[in-house]
GROMACS .gro file of C-alpha atoms in nm:
model
  222
    1UNK     CA    1   1.504  12.790  -4.812
    2UNK     CA    2   1.524  12.489  -5.047
    3UNK     CA    3   1.202  12.409  -5.229
    4UNK     CA    4   1.014  12.081  -5.215
    5UNK     CA    5   1.165  11.948  -5.538
    6UNK     CA    6   1.519  12.051  -5.443
    7UNK     CA    7   1.482  11.843  -5.128
    8UNK     CA    8   1.332  11.550  -5.321
    9UNK     CA    9   1.615  11.551  -5.577
   10UNK     CA   10   1.874  11.568  -5.299
   11UNK     CA   11   1.705  11.277  -5.120
   12UNK     CA   12   1.707  11.066  -5.438
   13UNK     CA   13   2.074  11.142  -5.508
   14UNK     CA   14   2.172  11.062  -5.149
   15UNK     CA   15   1.993  10.726  -5.174
   16UNK     CA   16   2.176  10.654  -5.499
   17UNK     CA   17   2.509  10.740  -5.335
   18UNK     CA   18   2.420  10.492  -5.060
   19UNK     CA   19   2.329  10.233  -5.330
   20UNK     CA   20   1.970  10.222  -5.205
   21UNK     CA   21   1.845  10.206  -5.560
   22UNK     CA   22   1.502  10.056  -5.490
   23UNK     CA   23   1.418  10.332  -5.240
   24UNK     CA   24   1.538  10.598  -5.485
   25UNK     CA   25   1.331  10.446  -5.768
   26UNK     CA   26   1.019  10.438  -5.548
   27UNK     CA   27   1.050  10.813  -5.489
   28UNK     CA   28   1.119  10.887  -5.857
   29UNK     CA   29   0.813  10.688  -5.965
   30UNK     CA   30   0.596  10.859  -5.703
   31UNK     CA   31   0.698  11.205  -5.819
   32UNK     CA   32   0.660  11.122  -6.190
   33UNK     CA   33   0.305  11.001  -6.118
   34UNK     CA   34   0.208  11.338  -5.976
   35UNK     CA   35  -0.023  11.548  -6.197
   36UNK     CA   36   0.209  11.849  -6.191
   37UNK     CA   37   0.588  11.850  -6.214
   38UNK     CA   38   0.784  12.175  -6.263
   39UNK     CA   39   0.923  12.191  -6.621
   40UNK     CA   40   1.281  12.221  -6.498
   41UNK     CA   41   1.243  11.922  -6.264
   42UNK     CA   42   1.078  11.661  -6.489
   43UNK     CA   43   1.381  11.606  -6.719
   44UNK     CA   44   1.605  11.552  -6.417
   45UNK     CA   45   1.362  11.303  -6.265
   46UNK     CA   46   1.345  11.112  -6.593
   47UNK     CA   47   1.725  11.105  -6.622
   48UNK     CA   48   1.747  10.972  -6.267
   49UNK     CA   49   1.493  10.705  -6.357
   50UNK     CA   50   1.700  10.595  -6.659
   51UNK     CA   51   2.014  10.581  -6.446
   52UNK     CA   52   1.835  10.380  -6.180
   53UNK     CA   53   1.701  10.130  -6.434
   54UNK     CA   54   2.062  10.071  -6.537
   55UNK     CA   55   2.187  10.049  -6.177
   56UNK     CA   56   1.911   9.807  -6.082
   57UNK     CA   57   1.979   9.590  -6.386
   58UNK     CA   58   2.354   9.584  -6.326
   59UNK     CA   59   2.328   9.487  -5.962
   60UNK     CA   60   2.015   9.274  -5.968
   61UNK     CA   61   2.192   8.955  -5.869
   62UNK     CA   62   2.369   9.120  -5.575
   63UNK     CA   63   2.059   9.288  -5.437
   64UNK     CA   64   1.786   9.038  -5.512
   65UNK     CA   65   1.579   8.999  -5.199
   66UNK     CA   66   1.348   8.710  -5.137
   67UNK     CA   67   0.984   8.781  -5.074
   68UNK     CA   68   1.026   8.615  -4.739
   69UNK     CA   69   1.286   8.868  -4.627
   70UNK     CA   70   1.061   9.156  -4.734
   71UNK     CA   71   0.760   9.007  -4.561
   72UNK     CA   72   0.970   8.966  -4.248
   73UNK     CA   73   1.048   9.335  -4.277
   74UNK     CA   74   0.678   9.409  -4.247
   75UNK     CA   75   0.691   9.250  -3.901
   76UNK     CA   76   0.972   9.476  -3.787
   77UNK     CA   77   1.002   9.826  -3.649
   78UNK     CA   78   0.828  10.117  -3.827
   79UNK     CA   79   1.130  10.209  -4.042
   80UNK     CA   80   1.178   9.844  -4.143
   81UNK     CA   81   0.810   9.820  -4.237
   82UNK     CA   82   0.836  10.133  -4.451
   83UNK     CA   83   1.149  10.009  -4.629
   84UNK     CA   84   0.993   9.667  -4.696
   85UNK     CA   85   0.669   9.822  -4.822
   86UNK     CA   86   0.863  10.050  -5.057
   87UNK     CA   87   1.039   9.751  -5.213
   88UNK     CA   88   0.725   9.541  -5.231
   89UNK     CA   89   0.541   9.801  -5.439
   90UNK     CA   90   0.751   9.701  -5.741
   91UNK     CA   91   0.658   9.332  -5.699
   92UNK     CA   92   0.356   9.139  -5.820
   93UNK     CA   93   0.144   9.170  -5.507
   94UNK     CA   94  -0.094   8.897  -5.622
   95UNK     CA   95   0.175   8.652  -5.513
   96UNK     CA   96   0.142   8.756  -5.149
   97UNK     CA   97  -0.225   8.844  -5.103
   98UNK     CA   98  -0.275   8.643  -4.780
   99UNK     CA   99   0.029   8.806  -4.623
  100UNK     CA  100  -0.081   9.153  -4.736
  101UNK     CA  101  -0.429   9.106  -4.596
  102UNK     CA  102  -0.286   8.988  -4.268
  103UNK     CA  103  -0.049   9.286  -4.249
  104UNK     CA  104  -0.310   9.550  -4.332
  105UNK     CA  105  -0.553   9.403  -4.080
  106UNK     CA  106  -0.315   9.446  -3.785
  107UNK     CA  107  -0.273   9.824  -3.746
  108UNK     CA  108   0.031   9.856  -3.975
  109UNK     CA  109   0.275  10.145  -3.991
  110UNK     CA  110   0.060  10.416  -4.161
  111UNK     CA  111   0.299  10.528  -4.437
  112UNK     CA  112   0.389  10.167  -4.521
  113UNK     CA  113   0.020  10.076  -4.542
  114UNK     CA  114  -0.046  10.375  -4.769
  115UNK     CA  115   0.231  10.270  -5.011
  116UNK     CA  116   0.094   9.915  -5.029
  117UNK     CA  117  -0.266  10.027  -5.074
  118UNK     CA  118  -0.162  10.257  -5.360
  119UNK     CA  119   0.027   9.967  -5.522
  120UNK     CA  120  -0.274   9.738  -5.477
  121UNK     CA  121  -0.489   9.997  -5.656
  122UNK     CA  122  -0.236  10.049  -5.936
  123UNK     CA  123  -0.212   9.672  -5.991
  124UNK     CA  124  -0.592   9.662  -6.014
  125UNK     CA  125  -0.624   9.381  -5.760
  126UNK     CA  126  -0.992   9.295  -5.721
  127UNK     CA  127  -0.973   9.121  -5.384
  128UNK     CA  128  -1.132   9.260  -5.069
  129UNK     CA  129  -0.904   9.393  -4.796
  130UNK     CA  130  -0.948   9.522  -4.443
  131UNK     CA  131  -0.727   9.800  -4.312
  132UNK     CA  132  -0.718   9.840  -3.936
  133UNK     CA  133  -0.605  10.190  -3.847
  134UNK     CA  134  -0.599  10.316  -3.487
  135UNK     CA  135  -0.870  10.070  -3.395
  136UNK     CA  136  -1.102  10.149  -3.688
  137UNK     CA  137  -1.155   9.899  -3.970
  138UNK     CA  138  -1.191  10.001  -4.336
  139UNK     CA  139  -1.310   9.738  -4.582
  140UNK     CA  140  -1.225   9.800  -4.947
  141UNK     CA  141  -1.171   9.633  -5.282
  142UNK     CA  142  -0.830   9.699  -5.432
  143UNK     CA  143  -0.958   9.793  -5.776
  144UNK     CA  144  -1.200  10.049  -5.628
  145UNK     CA  145  -0.930  10.256  -5.455
  146UNK     CA  146  -0.843  10.583  -5.629
  147UNK     CA  147  -0.463  10.640  -5.630
  148UNK     CA  148  -0.368  10.983  -5.492
  149UNK     CA  149  -0.240  11.103  -5.830
  150UNK     CA  150  -0.588  11.046  -5.978
  151UNK     CA  151  -0.794  11.177  -5.687
  152UNK     CA  152  -1.025  11.456  -5.804
  153UNK     CA  153  -1.018  11.609  -5.458
  154UNK     CA  154  -0.638  11.614  -5.456
  155UNK     CA  155  -0.611  11.755  -5.808
  156UNK     CA  156  -0.851  12.042  -5.739
  157UNK     CA  157  -0.701  12.115  -5.395
  158UNK     CA  158  -0.356  12.134  -5.554
  159UNK     CA  159  -0.485  12.376  -5.818
  160UNK     CA  160  -0.633  12.595  -5.546
  161UNK     CA  161  -0.304  12.599  -5.355
  162UNK     CA  162  -0.127  12.702  -5.674
  163UNK     CA  163  -0.377  12.984  -5.730
  164UNK     CA  164  -0.347  13.108  -5.371
  165UNK     CA  165   0.021  13.064  -5.298
  166UNK     CA  166   0.253  12.976  -5.585
  167UNK     CA  167   0.295  13.318  -5.744
  168UNK     CA  168   0.303  13.501  -5.411
  169UNK     CA  169   0.533  13.265  -5.224
  170UNK     CA  170   0.655  12.946  -5.400
  171UNK     CA  171   0.811  12.815  -5.077
  172UNK     CA  172   0.479  12.828  -4.896
  173UNK     CA  173   0.310  12.654  -5.186
  174UNK     CA  174   0.562  12.369  -5.180
  175UNK     CA  175   0.518  12.329  -4.805
  176UNK     CA  176   0.138  12.326  -4.832
  177UNK     CA  177   0.156  12.081  -5.125
  178UNK     CA  178   0.383  11.848  -4.929
  179UNK     CA  179   0.128  11.847  -4.646
  180UNK     CA  180  -0.149  11.785  -4.899
  181UNK     CA  181   0.027  11.485  -5.056
  182UNK     CA  182   0.091  11.333  -4.714
  183UNK     CA  183  -0.271  11.388  -4.609
  184UNK     CA  184  -0.409  11.227  -4.925
  185UNK     CA  185  -0.183  10.924  -4.882
  186UNK     CA  186  -0.277  10.886  -4.517
  187UNK     CA  187  -0.647  10.904  -4.614
  188UNK     CA  188  -0.619  10.584  -4.819
  189UNK     CA  189  -0.812  10.364  -4.888
  190UNK     CA  190  -1.057  10.656  -4.891
  191UNK     CA  191  -1.021  10.946  -5.132
  192UNK     CA  192  -1.140  11.305  -5.137
  193UNK     CA  193  -1.420  11.408  -5.371
  194UNK     CA  194  -1.398  11.721  -5.582
  195UNK     CA  195  -1.652  11.906  -5.365
  196UNK     CA  196  -1.423  11.851  -5.062
  197UNK     CA  197  -1.123  12.008  -5.231
  198UNK     CA  198  -1.166  12.369  -5.117
  199UNK     CA  199  -1.199  12.274  -4.751
  200UNK     CA  200  -0.901  12.041  -4.788
  201UNK     CA  201  -0.687  12.312  -4.945
  202UNK     CA  202  -0.782  12.562  -4.672
  203UNK     CA  203  -0.684  12.306  -4.409
  204UNK     CA  204  -0.340  12.269  -4.569
  205UNK     CA  205  -0.291  12.648  -4.570
  206UNK     CA  206  -0.397  12.656  -4.205
  207UNK     CA  207  -0.143  12.383  -4.117
  208UNK     CA  208   0.126  12.573  -4.308
  209UNK     CA  209   0.037  12.888  -4.115
  210UNK     CA  210   0.070  12.701  -3.786
  211UNK     CA  211   0.403  12.544  -3.884
  212UNK     CA  212   0.543  12.880  -3.988
  213UNK     CA  213   0.386  13.053  -3.685
  214UNK     CA  214   0.252  13.317  -3.926
  215UNK     CA  215  -0.125  13.385  -3.912
  216UNK     CA  216  -0.093  13.628  -4.204
  217UNK     CA  217  -0.054  13.331  -4.440
  218UNK     CA  218  -0.430  13.276  -4.413
  219UNK     CA  219  -0.480  13.606  -4.598
  220UNK     CA  220  -0.360  13.438  -4.915
  221UNK     CA  221  -0.683  13.237  -4.936
  222UNK     CA  222  -0.917  13.395  -5.188
   0.00000   0.00000   0.00000
């Protein structure tokens, strides 16, 4: 069974083949921001990033999208919202704060919202935002959000998953880690504290056990 990083590298290469360079770059940047990257994977990710910088520079004129077209994408179907959000993360979001606030306040597509909130945090935007998610409102300041890659709860939970699973079954570890990354992103604008990490890691092992229909996986937890 292919590991998490094999699948990620294949996804990036497929996007490059389809000339979807911005989407490929968004994934490369996300993975390079992670606190742990396998030693044999990091050089390949960095080479892909260099290639993408060249591709983006060479074809900038052909692919330049107006902010208006991207903002219109946020009004579209879920996949269109996600694609637009992915491209917007590389822009200066201070130029579109009213539109961002409006989008986040209207129950946006969850993954798209998570990408934008992470970008808002990384750009250290000090404005106040309201995220409406399944009827619940979360008020937050952009510069107070902790990006997933810097979340103490995520970092400790990932270490625990490594301790429990990686040496015994690397495939299970990658599956549990994928679930963990998704969970931490979907938790934005909130973040997990370090004292929540063990419970979070156990939950990811439990979800992995359910997905694999193998209750014995829970025995890996120390």
